[in-house]
Structures are given as C-alpha cells and as structure tokens.
Short mmCIF file of C-alpha atoms in Angstrom, two decimals:
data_model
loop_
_atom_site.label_atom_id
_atom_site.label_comp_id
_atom_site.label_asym_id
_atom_site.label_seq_id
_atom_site.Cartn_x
_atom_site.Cartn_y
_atom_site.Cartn_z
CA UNK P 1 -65.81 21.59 91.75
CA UNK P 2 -67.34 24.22 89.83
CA UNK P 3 -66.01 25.19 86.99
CA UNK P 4 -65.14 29.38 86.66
CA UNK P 5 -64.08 31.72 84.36
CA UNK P 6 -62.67 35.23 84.17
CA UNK P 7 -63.39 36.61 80.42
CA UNK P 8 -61.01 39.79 79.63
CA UNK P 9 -61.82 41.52 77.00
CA UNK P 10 -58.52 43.17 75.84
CA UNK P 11 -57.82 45.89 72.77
CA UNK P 12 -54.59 47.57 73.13
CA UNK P 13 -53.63 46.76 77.16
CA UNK P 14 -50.14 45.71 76.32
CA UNK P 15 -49.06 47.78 79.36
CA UNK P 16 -51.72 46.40 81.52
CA UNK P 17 -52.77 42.86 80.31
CA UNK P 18 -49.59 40.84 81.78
CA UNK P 19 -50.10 42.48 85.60
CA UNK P 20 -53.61 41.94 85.44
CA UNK P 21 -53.34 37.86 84.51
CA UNK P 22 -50.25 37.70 86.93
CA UNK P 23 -52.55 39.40 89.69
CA UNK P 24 -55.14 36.44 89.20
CA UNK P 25 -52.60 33.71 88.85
CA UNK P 26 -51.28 34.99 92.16
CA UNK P 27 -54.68 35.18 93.50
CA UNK P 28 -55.29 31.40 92.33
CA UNK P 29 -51.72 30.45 94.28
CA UNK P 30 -52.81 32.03 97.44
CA UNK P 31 -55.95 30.86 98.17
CA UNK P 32 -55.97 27.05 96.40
CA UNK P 33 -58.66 28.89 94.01
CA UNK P 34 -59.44 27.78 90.16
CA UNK P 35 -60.26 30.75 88.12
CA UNK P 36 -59.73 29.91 84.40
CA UNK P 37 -58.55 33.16 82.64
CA UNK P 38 -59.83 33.51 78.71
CA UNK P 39 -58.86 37.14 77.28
CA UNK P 40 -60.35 38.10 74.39
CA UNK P 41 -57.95 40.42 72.14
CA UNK P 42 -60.12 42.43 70.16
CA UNK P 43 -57.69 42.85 66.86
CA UNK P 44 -54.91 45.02 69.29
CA UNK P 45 -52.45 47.13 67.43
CA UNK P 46 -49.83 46.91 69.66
CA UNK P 47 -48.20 44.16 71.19
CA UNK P 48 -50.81 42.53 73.18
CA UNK P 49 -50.64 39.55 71.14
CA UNK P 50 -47.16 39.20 71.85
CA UNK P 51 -47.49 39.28 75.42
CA UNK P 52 -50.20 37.20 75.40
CA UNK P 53 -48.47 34.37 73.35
CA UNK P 54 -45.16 34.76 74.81
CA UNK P 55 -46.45 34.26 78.43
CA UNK P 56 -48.81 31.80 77.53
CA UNK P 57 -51.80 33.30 78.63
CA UNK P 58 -54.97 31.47 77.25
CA UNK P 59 -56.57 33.78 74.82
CA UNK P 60 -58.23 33.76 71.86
CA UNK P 61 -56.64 36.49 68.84
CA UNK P 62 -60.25 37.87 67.17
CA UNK P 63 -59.21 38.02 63.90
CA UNK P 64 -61.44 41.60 63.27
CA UNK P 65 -62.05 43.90 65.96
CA UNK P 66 -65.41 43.37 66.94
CA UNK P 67 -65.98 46.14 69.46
CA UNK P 68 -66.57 45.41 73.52
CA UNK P 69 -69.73 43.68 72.83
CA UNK P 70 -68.68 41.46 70.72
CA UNK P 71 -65.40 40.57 71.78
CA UNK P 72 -67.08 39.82 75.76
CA UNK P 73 -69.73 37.82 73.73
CA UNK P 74 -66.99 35.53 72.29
CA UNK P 75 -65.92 34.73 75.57
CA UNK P 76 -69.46 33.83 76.95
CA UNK P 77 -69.96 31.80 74.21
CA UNK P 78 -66.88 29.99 74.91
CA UNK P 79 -67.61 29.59 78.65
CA UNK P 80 -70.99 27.74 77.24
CA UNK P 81 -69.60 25.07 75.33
CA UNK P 82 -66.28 24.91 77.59
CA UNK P 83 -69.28 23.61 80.43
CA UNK P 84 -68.13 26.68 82.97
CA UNK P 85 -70.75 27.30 85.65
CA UNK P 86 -69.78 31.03 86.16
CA UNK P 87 -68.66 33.33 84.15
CA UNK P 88 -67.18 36.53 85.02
CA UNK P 89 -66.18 39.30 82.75
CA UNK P 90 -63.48 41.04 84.13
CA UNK P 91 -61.65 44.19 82.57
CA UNK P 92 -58.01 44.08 81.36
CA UNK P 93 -56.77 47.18 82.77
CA UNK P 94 -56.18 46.80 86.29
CA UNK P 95 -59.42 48.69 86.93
CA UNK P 96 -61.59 45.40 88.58
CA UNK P 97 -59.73 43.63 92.08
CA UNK P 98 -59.10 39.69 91.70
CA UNK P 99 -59.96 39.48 95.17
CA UNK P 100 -63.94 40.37 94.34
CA UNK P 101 -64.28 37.94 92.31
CA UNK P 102 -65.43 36.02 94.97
CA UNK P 103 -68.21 38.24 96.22
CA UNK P 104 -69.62 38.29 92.62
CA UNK P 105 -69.53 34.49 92.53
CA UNK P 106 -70.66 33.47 95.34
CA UNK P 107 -74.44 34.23 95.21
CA UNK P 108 -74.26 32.47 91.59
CA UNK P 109 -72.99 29.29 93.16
CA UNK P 110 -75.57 29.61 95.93
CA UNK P 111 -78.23 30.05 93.74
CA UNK P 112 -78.82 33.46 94.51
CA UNK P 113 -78.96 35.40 91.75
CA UNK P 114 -78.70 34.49 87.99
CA UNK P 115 -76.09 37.97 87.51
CA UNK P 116 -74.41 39.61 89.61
CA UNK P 117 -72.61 43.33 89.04
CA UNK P 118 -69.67 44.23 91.65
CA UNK P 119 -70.82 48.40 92.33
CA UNK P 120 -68.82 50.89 92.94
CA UNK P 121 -71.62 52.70 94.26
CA UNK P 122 -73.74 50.92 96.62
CA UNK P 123 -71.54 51.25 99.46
CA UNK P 124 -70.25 54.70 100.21
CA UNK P 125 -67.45 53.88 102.42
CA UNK P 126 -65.71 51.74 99.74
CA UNK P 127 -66.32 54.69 96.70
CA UNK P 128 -62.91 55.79 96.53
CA UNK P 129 -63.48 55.41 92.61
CA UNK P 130 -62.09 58.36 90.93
CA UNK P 131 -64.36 59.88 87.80
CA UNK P 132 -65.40 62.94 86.91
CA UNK P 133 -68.58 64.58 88.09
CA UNK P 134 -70.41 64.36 84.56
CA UNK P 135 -69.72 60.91 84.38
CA UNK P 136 -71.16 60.32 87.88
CA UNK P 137 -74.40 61.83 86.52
CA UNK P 138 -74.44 60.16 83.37
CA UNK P 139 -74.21 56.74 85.32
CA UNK P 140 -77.21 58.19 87.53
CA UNK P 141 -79.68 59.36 85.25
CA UNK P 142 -79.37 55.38 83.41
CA UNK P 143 -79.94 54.29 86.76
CA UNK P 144 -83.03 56.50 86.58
CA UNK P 145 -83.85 54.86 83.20
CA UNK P 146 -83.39 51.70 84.10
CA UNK P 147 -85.63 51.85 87.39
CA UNK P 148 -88.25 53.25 85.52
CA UNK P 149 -88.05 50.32 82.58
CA UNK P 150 -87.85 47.84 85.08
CA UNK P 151 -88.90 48.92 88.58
CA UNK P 152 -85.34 48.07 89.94
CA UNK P 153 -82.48 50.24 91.37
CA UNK P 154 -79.34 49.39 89.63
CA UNK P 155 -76.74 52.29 91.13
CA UNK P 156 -73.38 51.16 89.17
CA UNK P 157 -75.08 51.15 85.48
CA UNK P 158 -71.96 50.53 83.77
CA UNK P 159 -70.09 48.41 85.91
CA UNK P 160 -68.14 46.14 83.40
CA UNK P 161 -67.42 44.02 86.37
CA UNK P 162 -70.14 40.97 86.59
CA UNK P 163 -70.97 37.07 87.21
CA UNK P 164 -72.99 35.09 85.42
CA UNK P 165 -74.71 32.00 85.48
CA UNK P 166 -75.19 29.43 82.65
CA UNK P 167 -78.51 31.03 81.92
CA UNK P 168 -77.44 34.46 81.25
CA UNK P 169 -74.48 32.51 79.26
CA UNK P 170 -77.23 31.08 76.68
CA UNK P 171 -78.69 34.13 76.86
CA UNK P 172 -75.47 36.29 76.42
CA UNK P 173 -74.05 34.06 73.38
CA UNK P 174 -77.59 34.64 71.28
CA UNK P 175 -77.73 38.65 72.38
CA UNK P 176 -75.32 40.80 73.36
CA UNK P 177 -75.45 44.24 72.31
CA UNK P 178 -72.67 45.64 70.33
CA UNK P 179 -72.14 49.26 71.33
CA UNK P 180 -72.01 49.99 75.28
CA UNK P 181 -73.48 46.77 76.56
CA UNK P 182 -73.48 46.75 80.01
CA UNK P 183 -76.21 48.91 81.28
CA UNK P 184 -78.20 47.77 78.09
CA UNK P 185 -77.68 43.86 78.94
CA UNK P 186 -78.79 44.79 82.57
CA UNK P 187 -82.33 45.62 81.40
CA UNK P 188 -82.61 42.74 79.15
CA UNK P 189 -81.64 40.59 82.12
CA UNK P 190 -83.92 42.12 83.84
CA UNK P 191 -87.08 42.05 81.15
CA UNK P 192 -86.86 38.17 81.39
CA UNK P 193 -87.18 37.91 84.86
CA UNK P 194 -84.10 36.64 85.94
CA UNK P 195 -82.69 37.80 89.14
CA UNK P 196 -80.17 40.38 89.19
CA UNK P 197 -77.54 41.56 92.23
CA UNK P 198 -75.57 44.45 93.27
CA UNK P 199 -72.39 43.99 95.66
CA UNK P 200 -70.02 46.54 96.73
CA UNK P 201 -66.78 46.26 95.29
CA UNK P 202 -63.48 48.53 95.12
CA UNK P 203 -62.56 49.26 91.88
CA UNK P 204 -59.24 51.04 91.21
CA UNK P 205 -58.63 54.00 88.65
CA UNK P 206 -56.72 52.84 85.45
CA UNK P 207 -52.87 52.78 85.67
CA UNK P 208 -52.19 53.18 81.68
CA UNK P 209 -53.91 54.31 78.82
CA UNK P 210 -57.23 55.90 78.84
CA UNK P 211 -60.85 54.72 79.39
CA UNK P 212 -62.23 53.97 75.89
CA UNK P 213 -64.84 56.13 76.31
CA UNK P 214 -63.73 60.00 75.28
CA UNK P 215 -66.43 63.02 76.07
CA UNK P 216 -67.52 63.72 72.41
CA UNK P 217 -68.69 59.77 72.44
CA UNK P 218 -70.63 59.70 76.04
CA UNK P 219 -73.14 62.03 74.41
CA UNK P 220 -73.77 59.35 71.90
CA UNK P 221 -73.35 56.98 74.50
CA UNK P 222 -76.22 58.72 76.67
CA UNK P 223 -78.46 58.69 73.76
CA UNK P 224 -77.69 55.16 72.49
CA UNK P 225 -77.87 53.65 75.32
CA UNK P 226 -81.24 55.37 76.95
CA UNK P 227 -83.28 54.95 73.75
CA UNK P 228 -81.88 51.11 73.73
CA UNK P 229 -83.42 50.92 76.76
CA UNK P 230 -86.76 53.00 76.49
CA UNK P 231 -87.71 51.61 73.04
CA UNK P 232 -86.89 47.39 74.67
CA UNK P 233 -89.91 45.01 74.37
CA UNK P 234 -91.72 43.91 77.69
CA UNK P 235 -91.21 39.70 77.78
CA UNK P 236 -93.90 37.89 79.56
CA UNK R 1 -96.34 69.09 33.11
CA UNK R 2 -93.86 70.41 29.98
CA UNK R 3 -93.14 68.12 27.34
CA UNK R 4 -89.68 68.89 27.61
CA UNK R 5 -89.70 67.36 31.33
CA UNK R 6 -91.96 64.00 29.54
CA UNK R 7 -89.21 63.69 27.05
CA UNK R 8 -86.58 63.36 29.69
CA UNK R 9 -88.16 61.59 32.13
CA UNK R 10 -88.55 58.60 29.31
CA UNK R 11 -84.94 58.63 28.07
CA UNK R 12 -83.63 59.12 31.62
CA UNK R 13 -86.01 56.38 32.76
CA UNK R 14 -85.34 53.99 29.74
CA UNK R 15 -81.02 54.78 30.08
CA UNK R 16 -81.47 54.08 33.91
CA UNK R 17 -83.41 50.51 32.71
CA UNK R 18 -80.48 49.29 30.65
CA UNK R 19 -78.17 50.31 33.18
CA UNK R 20 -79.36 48.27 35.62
CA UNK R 21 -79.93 45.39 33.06
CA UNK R 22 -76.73 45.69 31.89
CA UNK R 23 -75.33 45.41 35.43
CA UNK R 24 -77.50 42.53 36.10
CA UNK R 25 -76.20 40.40 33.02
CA UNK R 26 -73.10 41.06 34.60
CA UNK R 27 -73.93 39.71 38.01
CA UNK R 28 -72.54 43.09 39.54
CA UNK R 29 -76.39 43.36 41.17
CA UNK R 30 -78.21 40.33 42.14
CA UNK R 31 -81.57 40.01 40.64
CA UNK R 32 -83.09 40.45 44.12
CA UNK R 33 -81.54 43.89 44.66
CA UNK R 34 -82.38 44.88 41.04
CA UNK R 35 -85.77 44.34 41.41
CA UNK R 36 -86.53 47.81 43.47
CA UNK R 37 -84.31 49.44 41.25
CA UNK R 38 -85.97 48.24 38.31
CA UNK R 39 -89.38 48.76 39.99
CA UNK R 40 -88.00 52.68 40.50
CA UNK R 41 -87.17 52.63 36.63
CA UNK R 42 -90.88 51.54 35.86
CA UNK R 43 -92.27 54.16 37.23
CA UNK R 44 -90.55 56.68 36.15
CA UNK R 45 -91.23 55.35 33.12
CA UNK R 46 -95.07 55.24 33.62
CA UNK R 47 -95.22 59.04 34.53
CA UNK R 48 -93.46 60.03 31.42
CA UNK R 49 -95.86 57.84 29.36
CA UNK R 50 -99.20 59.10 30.43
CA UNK R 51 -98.66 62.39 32.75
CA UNK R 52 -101.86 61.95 33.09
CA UNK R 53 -102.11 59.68 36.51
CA UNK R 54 -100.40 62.67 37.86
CA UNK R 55 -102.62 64.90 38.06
CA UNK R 56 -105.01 62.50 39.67
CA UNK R 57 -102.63 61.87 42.37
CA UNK R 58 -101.30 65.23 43.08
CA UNK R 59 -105.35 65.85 43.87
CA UNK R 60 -104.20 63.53 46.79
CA UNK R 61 -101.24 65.70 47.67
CA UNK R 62 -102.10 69.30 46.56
CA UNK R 63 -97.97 69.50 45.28
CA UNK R 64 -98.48 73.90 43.50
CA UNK R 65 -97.22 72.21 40.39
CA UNK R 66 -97.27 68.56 39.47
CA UNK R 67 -93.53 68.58 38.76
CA UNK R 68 -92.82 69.16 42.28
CA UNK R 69 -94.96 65.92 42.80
CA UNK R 70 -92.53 63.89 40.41
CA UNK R 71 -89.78 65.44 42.43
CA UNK R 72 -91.40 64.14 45.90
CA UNK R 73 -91.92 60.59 44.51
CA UNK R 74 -88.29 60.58 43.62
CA UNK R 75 -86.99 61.40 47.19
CA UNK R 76 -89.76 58.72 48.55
CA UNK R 77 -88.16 56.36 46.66
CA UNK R 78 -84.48 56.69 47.33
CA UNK R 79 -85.29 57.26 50.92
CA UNK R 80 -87.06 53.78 51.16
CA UNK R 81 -83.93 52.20 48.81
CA UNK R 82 -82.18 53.97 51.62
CA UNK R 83 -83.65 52.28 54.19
CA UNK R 84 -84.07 49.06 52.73
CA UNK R 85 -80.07 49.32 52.62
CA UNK R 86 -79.49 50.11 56.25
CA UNK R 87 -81.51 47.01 57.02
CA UNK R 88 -79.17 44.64 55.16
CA UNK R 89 -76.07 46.56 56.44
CA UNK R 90 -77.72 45.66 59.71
CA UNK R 91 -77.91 41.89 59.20
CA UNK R 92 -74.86 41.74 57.51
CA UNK R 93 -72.95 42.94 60.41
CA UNK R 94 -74.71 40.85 62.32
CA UNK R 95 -73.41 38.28 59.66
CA UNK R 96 -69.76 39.31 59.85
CA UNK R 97 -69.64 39.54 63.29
CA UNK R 98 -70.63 35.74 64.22
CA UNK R 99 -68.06 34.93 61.49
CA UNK R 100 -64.89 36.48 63.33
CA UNK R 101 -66.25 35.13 66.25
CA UNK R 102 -66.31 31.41 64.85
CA UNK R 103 -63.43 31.45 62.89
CA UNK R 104 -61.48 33.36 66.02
CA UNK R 105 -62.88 30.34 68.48
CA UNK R 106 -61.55 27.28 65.53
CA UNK R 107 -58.50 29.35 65.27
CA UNK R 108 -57.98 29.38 68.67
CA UNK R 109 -59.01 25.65 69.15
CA UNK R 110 -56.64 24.64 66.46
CA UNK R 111 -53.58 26.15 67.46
CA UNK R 112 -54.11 24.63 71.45
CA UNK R 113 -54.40 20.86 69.75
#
C-alpha cells in the first residue's frame, strides 16, 4: 500500500480548517481510502491551534510564521523522512475537492508524471471557478512566462493544488521558494527535467475569510514572481 | 581640496576608528564585520593624509571639484556595506527559517511520543 499524504498549510482558517479535515476523513470512510492529513499552522492568531488540538488533527504548530513557502516546505520535508510516496499539498480553506485527490495521484503512482497540478483551467466545462478578470490575466501572462522559460503550457500557474512524487519531495525539502511558490516551483520542476501534469479539477470559491493575496500585493506578486522566473538558471 | 575639509576628514576618520575599536573590544561587532568598517575608516584616513592621490584619481573620473570625488567614494562605500548586509540578511533568513522548521518538526515529534 502506498503510503499518501495531504499537507495543509493553515494560517488563520479557524473557520475553515475543521470542515476541510472532516471532508477528507469522510472521504477516507467512504471509499476504504488512506490519505494521511499533516496541516501545517503557520504561527495562526486565532484559534486554529485550538481546533486543531482539540480534535486531534495531526499537525505540526510552526513555532514562527514562516510564510506559504515555508510552512508547505515543512510538510514535504516531513512526508520525506515519514517514507510517504505521494505527497499532496492541499489548501485549508475549502477551496481544493477531497474527491480530486485521486486524479492528482494517480499518474504519480503509475509512474506518470513526477508532479502533478489539479487546473482549474484546462477544461472549460468544469471552470465554474469564480475570480476576477485581472486575476485571470495575471495567471495567463505567467503561463506566457513560463512557456517561454520552458517550452511548456502550464494554464493554472498558481494552482496550490498538486501531487508529488518522492523526487520532487527531495527536491522540495532543499528548495522551496519563500514568497508565491507555486508557479515559481513549476519552472524549477520543470528546468530539471522532470515530468510535469495538468488535470482538470473543480475547485470551489472560499467560504470564509479572504484569499491571502490583496490587489496592492499581486503587483509585487507579478513582478516577483516573473523575474524569479526569467532570471532561473538552465540545468543540464 | 581646502584644508579645512583635510582637517576634518582626519579627526572624523580617526573618531570613526576608535569607535569601531571601541565597539569591537566590546564584542558588540565581530571582528569579521569590523573589518570593512575599519577598511572604510582607512581610507578616509588616507585621503585626508596626502590629498594628493586625489587628484590622480579624479583624472579617472573627471568629478568638477575633487571634493565631490570624496563625496562619491563615500556613497560607493556605504552602498557596497549596504549590499554586503542584504546578503547576510539573506542567509540568515535562510538560517532562521530551517530553524523553526526543525525545532517545529522535534516539537511536534515530542509531544506525539
């Protein structure tokens, strides 16, 4: 039996954190599956930690906040020496659909691919994904970027939903970047050859709280993140 | 170059020397960080002993007035201490942050034994 687990990353979801473990450990009683759930709280002020504890919901308190990057890197690096074969980071407010975990996995297991990100944009019919227009074309023009770094269409840039195998896991636990590291991981994936996947997936809008990223940060995100990119070293 | 700016560029120079000493003696700067300090003492020191290499120089970098010049090699040098900061800010984060993430994964070991 392979051995799988869901890393959720976690600052300040007290209103979403319980609903989204529940939804997984009802997933896991349905269909006989064995996803391990690690979430990462990333120094929460409010009562995540509670909730966490109180419900016993494996987790590991970060005793600074690190930031996304480095909280979802703690949980790779725990998936390394805990011997998991996938690992799949998976977001803590009710955003990413327990029941796609499986499409994401499966090509890992198979051999497939070495990552795999679950798109909300590479299948029309299922992009019922609600965001605004400028972040639609924010997520396009990195998928410009990143096809002209790397000569590969990635469409959903900054999914936050992926699968990994234990290479990427080495990988992931030595780099990760720090600020906005999905769509800068992707290339870095990519740069060393390793195979990369894109599935359709339904993603639903967030219930509570808002998205982490505000509109006076995506311009700093745009530029971060596409000179990240542009400026990467080629690997042979 | 006036004498009046010679005469204050060697007691600035020679105040800014025993400052850092001072601080060194009292371990509030490590020797290695000193050292550029010091290094930015020395020279300031140098120009206000012989003016002279100035004028050689500014031939290099046509400044109107070789003042300005001693004004430029100021900024060059706090812009590289600058830098040279930023850098160890880098890898210090870098430091700090696979710190929490160690003592967050014992932490979390420890209290599940």
């Amino acid at each position: 039996m392979k051995k799988i687990l869901l890393i959720i990353p976690a600052y300040n979801e007290e209103q979403n954190i319980l609903k989204t473990y529940e939804s997984i450990t009802n997933y896991n009683a349905k269909f006989h599956s064995k996803y391990d759930v690690l979430v990462i709280n990333d120094g929460s002020r409010d009562n995540t930690e509670k909730i966490l504890t109180d419900h016993n919901i494996p987790h590991i308190r970060l005793i600074q906040n690190l930031g996304i990057g480095g909280a979802v890197q703690t949980g790779y690096i725990y998936a390394l020496r805990n011997g998991y074969d996938v690992a799949v980071q998976f977001d803590g407010d009710g955003q990413h659909d327990v029941n796609y975990v499986k499409t994401i996995v499966d090509p890992i297991l198979n051999g497939k691919a070495d990552m795999v990100i679950g798109s909300r944009f590479i299948n029309k019919d299922m992009d019922n994904f609600k965001s605004s227009q400028v972040r639609r074309l924010g997520i396009r023009l990195l998928s410009r970027v990143i096809a002209f770094k790397t000569k590969k269409k990635i469409y959903d840039t900054t999914s936050g939903f992926r699968a990994v195998n234990r290479d990427i896991m080495e990988f992931f636990a030595q780099h990760y970047p720090t600020e906005y590291p999905e769509p800068i991981s992707t290339v870095e994936v990519l740069s060393r050859h390793m195979t990369v996947l894109e599935l359709p997936v339904k993603m639903k809008a967030r219930e509570h709280g808002k998205s982490s990223i505000t509109l006076v940060k995506s311009i700093y995100y745009m530029i971060n993140v596409i000179f990240s990119i542009l400026i990467m070293k080629k690997v042979k | 170059m006036s004498i009046k700016l010679i005469i204050s560029l060697i007691v600035f120079s020679l105040f800014w020397f025993f400052l850092i000493l001072h601080f060194v003696r009292k371990k509030k700067i490590s020797v290695r960080y000193s050292l550029f300090w010091l290094f930015s003492a020395f020279l300031i020191l140098m120009v206000g002993l012989f003016p002279g290499i100035l004028n050689g120089i500014n031939r290099l970098f046509g400044f109107e007035v070789v003042s300005n010049l001693v004004v430029g090699m100021l900024i060059t040098i706090l812009m590289l201490i600058t830098f040279i900061l930023t850098i160890i800010v880098t890898k210090q984060k870098e430091q700090i942050r696979v710190l929490v993430q160690e003592v967050s994964l014992l932490e979390s070991e420890r209290k599940n034994d």
